[in-house]
């Protein structure tokens, strides 16, 4: 994808998305009895967005980051105001092309790590033009629908 600069969402009033918030975590193991009441409301924008002027949504395309939980078609919330430190998932512009990878430094060289062994890492050389566009702060996805029983061991 050729690099271009997206524009932040221009809002004439503050953006809010308030939804009911459950009082406790939901069990992913043995279920616990439900309390049966709500703890109040949660503003998703306030919870997920540090600075709306620096936050953008990208749609993931491809399969190189499945090990990081990013699948083709997922939405990525990206903050341009966060420092891109090693270990963070970043949107980078490499030689004019956008990519999402995990930023790392290995033996003194900047490397953009793919999180799928079928894809190569991007090792930056002295002639590679790379800038970090922003840091991925949330991965938004729809749950997978499956039918039947999963295989047991």
Short mmCIF file of N, CA and C in Angstrom, two decimals, residues 1-100:
data_model
loop_
_atom_site.label_atom_id
_atom_site.label_comp_id
_atom_site.label_asym_id
_atom_site.label_seq_id
_atom_site.Cartn_x
_atom_site.Cartn_y
_atom_site.Cartn_z
N UNK A 1 0.86 -1.17 0.00
CA UNK A 1 0.00 0.00 0.00
C UNK A 1 0.90 1.23 0.00
N UNK A 2 0.71 2.15 -0.90
CA UNK A 2 1.52 3.36 -1.00
C UNK A 2 1.24 4.27 0.19
N UNK A 3 2.29 4.84 0.75
CA UNK A 3 2.16 5.67 1.95
C UNK A 3 1.46 6.99 1.63
N UNK A 4 0.53 7.35 2.46
CA UNK A 4 -0.10 8.66 2.43
C UNK A 4 -0.49 9.01 3.85
N UNK A 5 -0.74 10.25 4.12
CA UNK A 5 -1.03 10.67 5.48
C UNK A 5 -2.52 10.76 5.71
N UNK A 6 -3.12 9.83 6.47
CA UNK A 6 -4.53 9.95 6.82
C UNK A 6 -4.74 11.16 7.74
N UNK A 7 -5.92 11.65 7.76
CA UNK A 7 -6.27 12.79 8.60
C UNK A 7 -7.02 12.33 9.84
N UNK A 8 -6.81 12.99 10.98
CA UNK A 8 -7.59 12.63 12.17
C UNK A 8 -9.06 12.98 11.97
N UNK A 9 -9.90 12.29 12.69
CA UNK A 9 -11.34 12.52 12.63
C UNK A 9 -11.64 13.90 13.21
N UNK A 10 -12.26 14.77 12.39
CA UNK A 10 -12.61 16.11 12.85
C UNK A 10 -13.97 16.05 13.55
N UNK A 11 -13.99 16.40 14.81
CA UNK A 11 -15.21 16.33 15.60
C UNK A 11 -15.60 17.71 16.08
N UNK A 12 -16.89 18.04 15.94
CA UNK A 12 -17.36 19.33 16.43
C UNK A 12 -17.73 19.25 17.91
N UNK A 13 -17.89 18.04 18.42
CA UNK A 13 -18.18 17.84 19.84
C UNK A 13 -17.46 16.59 20.31
N UNK A 14 -17.25 16.42 21.61
CA UNK A 14 -16.53 15.24 22.10
C UNK A 14 -17.23 13.94 21.69
N UNK A 15 -16.41 12.96 21.34
CA UNK A 15 -16.91 11.66 20.93
C UNK A 15 -17.03 10.76 22.16
N UNK A 16 -18.20 10.17 22.37
CA UNK A 16 -18.39 9.23 23.48
C UNK A 16 -19.13 8.01 22.97
N UNK A 17 -18.86 6.90 23.58
CA UNK A 17 -19.59 5.67 23.32
C UNK A 17 -19.74 4.99 24.68
N UNK A 18 -20.88 5.19 25.31
CA UNK A 18 -21.10 4.71 26.67
C UNK A 18 -21.99 3.48 26.62
N UNK A 19 -21.50 2.41 27.24
CA UNK A 19 -22.21 1.14 27.29
C UNK A 19 -22.25 0.64 28.73
N UNK A 20 -23.24 -0.19 29.08
CA UNK A 20 -23.28 -0.77 30.43
C UNK A 20 -22.02 -1.60 30.70
N UNK A 21 -21.52 -1.54 31.92
CA UNK A 21 -20.29 -2.21 32.31
C UNK A 21 -20.57 -3.21 33.42
N UNK A 22 -20.22 -4.48 33.18
CA UNK A 22 -20.44 -5.53 34.17
C UNK A 22 -19.53 -5.32 35.38
N UNK A 23 -19.96 -5.73 36.57
CA UNK A 23 -19.22 -5.43 37.80
C UNK A 23 -17.96 -6.26 38.01
N UNK A 24 -17.82 -7.37 37.30
CA UNK A 24 -16.66 -8.24 37.54
C UNK A 24 -16.25 -8.89 36.23
N UNK A 25 -15.09 -9.52 36.22
CA UNK A 25 -14.63 -10.24 35.04
C UNK A 25 -15.48 -11.48 34.81
N UNK A 26 -15.58 -11.88 33.56
CA UNK A 26 -16.32 -13.09 33.22
C UNK A 26 -15.35 -14.27 33.23
N UNK A 27 -15.77 -15.38 33.83
CA UNK A 27 -14.90 -16.54 33.98
C UNK A 27 -14.60 -17.18 32.63
N UNK A 28 -13.33 -17.45 32.37
CA UNK A 28 -12.92 -18.19 31.18
C UNK A 28 -12.59 -19.63 31.56
N UNK A 29 -12.68 -19.93 32.82
CA UNK A 29 -12.47 -21.29 33.31
C UNK A 29 -13.78 -21.80 33.86
N UNK A 30 -13.75 -22.28 35.10
CA UNK A 30 -14.97 -22.74 35.75
C UNK A 30 -15.86 -21.54 36.05
N UNK A 31 -17.12 -21.56 35.61
CA UNK A 31 -17.97 -20.38 35.79
C UNK A 31 -18.32 -20.13 37.26
N UNK A 32 -18.42 -18.84 37.58
CA UNK A 32 -18.84 -18.45 38.92
C UNK A 32 -20.26 -17.90 38.83
N UNK A 33 -21.01 -17.89 39.92
CA UNK A 33 -22.37 -17.36 39.88
C UNK A 33 -22.37 -15.88 39.50
N UNK A 34 -23.29 -15.47 38.66
CA UNK A 34 -23.39 -14.07 38.23
C UNK A 34 -23.99 -13.23 39.35
N UNK A 35 -23.53 -11.99 39.44
CA UNK A 35 -24.04 -11.08 40.45
C UNK A 35 -25.41 -10.55 40.09
N UNK A 36 -25.70 -10.42 38.78
CA UNK A 36 -27.02 -9.98 38.36
C UNK A 36 -27.24 -8.49 38.37
N UNK A 37 -26.20 -7.68 38.46
CA UNK A 37 -26.38 -6.24 38.39
C UNK A 37 -25.20 -5.64 37.63
N UNK A 38 -25.34 -4.39 37.22
CA UNK A 38 -24.29 -3.71 36.46
C UNK A 38 -23.55 -2.75 37.38
N UNK A 39 -22.28 -2.53 37.10
CA UNK A 39 -21.45 -1.64 37.90
C UNK A 39 -21.58 -0.19 37.45
N UNK A 40 -22.31 0.06 36.40
CA UNK A 40 -22.42 1.41 35.86
C UNK A 40 -22.08 1.40 34.39
N UNK A 41 -21.78 2.57 33.86
CA UNK A 41 -21.48 2.70 32.45
C UNK A 41 -19.98 2.90 32.24
N UNK A 42 -19.53 2.52 31.06
CA UNK A 42 -18.13 2.69 30.68
C UNK A 42 -18.10 3.40 29.34
N UNK A 43 -17.37 4.49 29.26
CA UNK A 43 -17.19 5.20 28.01
C UNK A 43 -16.01 4.55 27.28
N UNK A 44 -16.31 3.82 26.21
CA UNK A 44 -15.26 3.10 25.49
C UNK A 44 -14.21 4.04 24.91
N UNK A 45 -14.61 5.20 24.43
CA UNK A 45 -13.65 6.14 23.87
C UNK A 45 -12.68 6.60 24.95
N UNK A 46 -13.23 6.96 26.11
CA UNK A 46 -12.37 7.40 27.22
C UNK A 46 -11.45 6.28 27.68
N UNK A 47 -11.94 5.05 27.65
CA UNK A 47 -11.17 3.90 28.11
C UNK A 47 -10.08 3.49 27.10
N UNK A 48 -10.36 3.62 25.81
CA UNK A 48 -9.47 3.08 24.78
C UNK A 48 -8.60 4.13 24.07
N UNK A 49 -8.98 5.40 24.14
CA UNK A 49 -8.30 6.42 23.36
C UNK A 49 -7.63 7.43 24.30
N UNK A 50 -6.32 7.52 24.21
CA UNK A 50 -5.56 8.46 25.03
C UNK A 50 -5.76 9.89 24.54
N UNK A 51 -5.65 10.09 23.22
CA UNK A 51 -5.78 11.42 22.63
C UNK A 51 -6.46 11.26 21.26
N UNK A 52 -7.72 11.67 21.13
CA UNK A 52 -8.43 11.48 19.86
C UNK A 52 -7.73 12.11 18.66
N UNK A 53 -7.00 13.21 18.84
CA UNK A 53 -6.33 13.85 17.72
C UNK A 53 -5.15 13.03 17.19
N UNK A 54 -4.64 12.09 18.01
CA UNK A 54 -3.49 11.26 17.62
C UNK A 54 -3.90 9.83 17.30
N UNK A 55 -5.19 9.52 17.35
CA UNK A 55 -5.64 8.14 17.23
C UNK A 55 -6.34 7.91 15.90
N UNK A 56 -5.97 6.81 15.25
CA UNK A 56 -6.49 6.46 13.94
C UNK A 56 -6.89 5.00 13.94
N UNK A 57 -7.75 4.63 12.98
CA UNK A 57 -8.14 3.22 12.81
C UNK A 57 -7.61 2.75 11.47
N UNK A 58 -6.93 1.62 11.49
CA UNK A 58 -6.42 0.97 10.29
C UNK A 58 -7.08 -0.41 10.18
N UNK A 59 -7.28 -0.90 8.98
CA UNK A 59 -7.76 -2.27 8.77
C UNK A 59 -6.56 -3.13 8.38
N UNK A 60 -6.34 -4.23 9.11
CA UNK A 60 -5.24 -5.14 8.81
C UNK A 60 -5.53 -5.89 7.50
N UNK A 61 -4.49 -6.08 6.72
CA UNK A 61 -4.60 -6.83 5.47
C UNK A 61 -3.45 -7.81 5.41
N UNK A 62 -3.77 -9.08 5.39
CA UNK A 62 -2.73 -10.10 5.32
C UNK A 62 -2.66 -10.95 6.57
N UNK A 63 -1.64 -11.81 6.59
CA UNK A 63 -1.56 -12.84 7.64
C UNK A 63 -0.22 -12.87 8.37
N UNK A 64 0.64 -11.86 8.18
CA UNK A 64 1.97 -11.92 8.78
C UNK A 64 1.99 -11.68 10.28
N UNK A 65 0.85 -11.27 10.87
CA UNK A 65 0.85 -10.94 12.29
C UNK A 65 -0.14 -11.79 13.10
N UNK A 66 -0.50 -12.97 12.59
CA UNK A 66 -1.47 -13.81 13.29
C UNK A 66 -0.99 -14.23 14.68
N UNK A 67 0.30 -14.40 14.87
CA UNK A 67 0.84 -14.77 16.18
C UNK A 67 0.68 -13.67 17.22
N UNK A 68 0.45 -12.44 16.77
CA UNK A 68 0.22 -11.32 17.68
C UNK A 68 -1.27 -11.08 17.88
N UNK A 69 -2.10 -11.96 17.28
CA UNK A 69 -3.55 -11.82 17.42
C UNK A 69 -4.17 -10.91 16.38
N UNK A 70 -3.41 -10.53 15.35
CA UNK A 70 -3.93 -9.68 14.28
C UNK A 70 -4.23 -10.55 13.07
N UNK A 71 -5.51 -10.61 12.71
CA UNK A 71 -5.94 -11.39 11.56
C UNK A 71 -6.37 -10.46 10.43
N UNK A 72 -6.39 -10.99 9.22
CA UNK A 72 -6.82 -10.23 8.05
C UNK A 72 -8.22 -9.65 8.31
N UNK A 73 -8.36 -8.35 8.13
CA UNK A 73 -9.65 -7.68 8.32
C UNK A 73 -9.87 -7.08 9.69
N UNK A 74 -9.01 -7.39 10.66
CA UNK A 74 -9.16 -6.80 11.99
C UNK A 74 -8.95 -5.29 11.92
N UNK A 75 -9.55 -4.58 12.87
CA UNK A 75 -9.35 -3.14 12.97
C UNK A 75 -8.28 -2.87 14.03
N UNK A 76 -7.35 -1.98 13.71
CA UNK A 76 -6.27 -1.63 14.62
C UNK A 76 -6.43 -0.18 15.05
N UNK A 77 -6.48 0.05 16.35
CA UNK A 77 -6.48 1.41 16.89
C UNK A 77 -5.01 1.79 17.05
N UNK A 78 -4.60 2.88 16.41
CA UNK A 78 -3.20 3.27 16.36
C UNK A 78 -3.05 4.68 16.92
N UNK A 79 -2.10 4.84 17.86
CA UNK A 79 -1.85 6.14 18.49
C UNK A 79 -0.50 6.66 18.00
N UNK A 80 -0.51 7.83 17.40
CA UNK A 80 0.72 8.44 16.88
C UNK A 80 1.50 9.18 17.95
N UNK A 81 0.94 9.32 19.14
CA UNK A 81 1.60 10.08 20.20
C UNK A 81 2.35 9.22 21.21
N UNK A 82 2.40 7.91 20.99
CA UNK A 82 3.08 7.00 21.92
C UNK A 82 4.47 6.69 21.36
N UNK A 83 5.48 6.67 22.24
CA UNK A 83 6.83 6.35 21.80
C UNK A 83 6.91 4.91 21.31
N UNK A 84 7.49 4.70 20.14
CA UNK A 84 7.63 3.34 19.61
C UNK A 84 8.86 2.65 20.20
N UNK A 85 8.67 1.94 21.29
CA UNK A 85 9.78 1.25 21.95
C UNK A 85 9.79 -0.22 21.53
N UNK A 86 10.96 -0.87 21.62
CA UNK A 86 11.03 -2.29 21.26
C UNK A 86 10.00 -3.11 22.02
N UNK A 87 9.37 -4.02 21.31
CA UNK A 87 8.33 -4.88 21.86
C UNK A 87 6.93 -4.43 21.48
N UNK A 88 6.78 -3.16 21.07
CA UNK A 88 5.47 -2.63 20.69
C UNK A 88 5.12 -3.07 19.26
N UNK A 89 3.82 -3.23 19.01
CA UNK A 89 3.32 -3.40 17.64
C UNK A 89 3.22 -2.01 17.03
N UNK A 90 3.76 -1.86 15.82
CA UNK A 90 3.79 -0.54 15.20
C UNK A 90 3.29 -0.61 13.75
N UNK A 91 2.78 0.53 13.29
CA UNK A 91 2.59 0.75 11.87
C UNK A 91 3.84 1.49 11.42
N UNK A 92 4.56 0.90 10.48
CA UNK A 92 5.80 1.50 9.98
C UNK A 92 5.65 1.76 8.49
N UNK A 93 6.37 2.76 8.02
CA UNK A 93 6.46 3.03 6.59
C UNK A 93 7.88 2.64 6.19
N UNK A 94 7.99 1.57 5.39
CA UNK A 94 9.29 1.06 4.96
C UNK A 94 9.39 1.25 3.45
N UNK A 95 10.33 2.09 3.05
CA UNK A 95 10.52 2.40 1.63
C UNK A 95 9.19 2.76 0.96
N UNK A 96 8.39 3.57 1.66
CA UNK A 96 7.14 4.08 1.09
C UNK A 96 5.94 3.16 1.23
N UNK A 97 6.09 2.00 1.87
CA UNK A 97 4.99 1.05 2.03
C UNK A 97 4.64 0.89 3.51
N UNK A 98 3.34 0.88 3.81
CA UNK A 98 2.88 0.65 5.19
C UNK A 98 2.97 -0.83 5.52
N UNK A 99 3.31 -1.11 6.78
CA UNK A 99 3.29 -2.47 7.29
C UNK A 99 3.04 -2.42 8.79
N UNK A 100 2.45 -3.48 9.33
CA UNK A 100 2.32 -3.61 10.78
C UNK A 100 3.22 -4.76 11.21
#
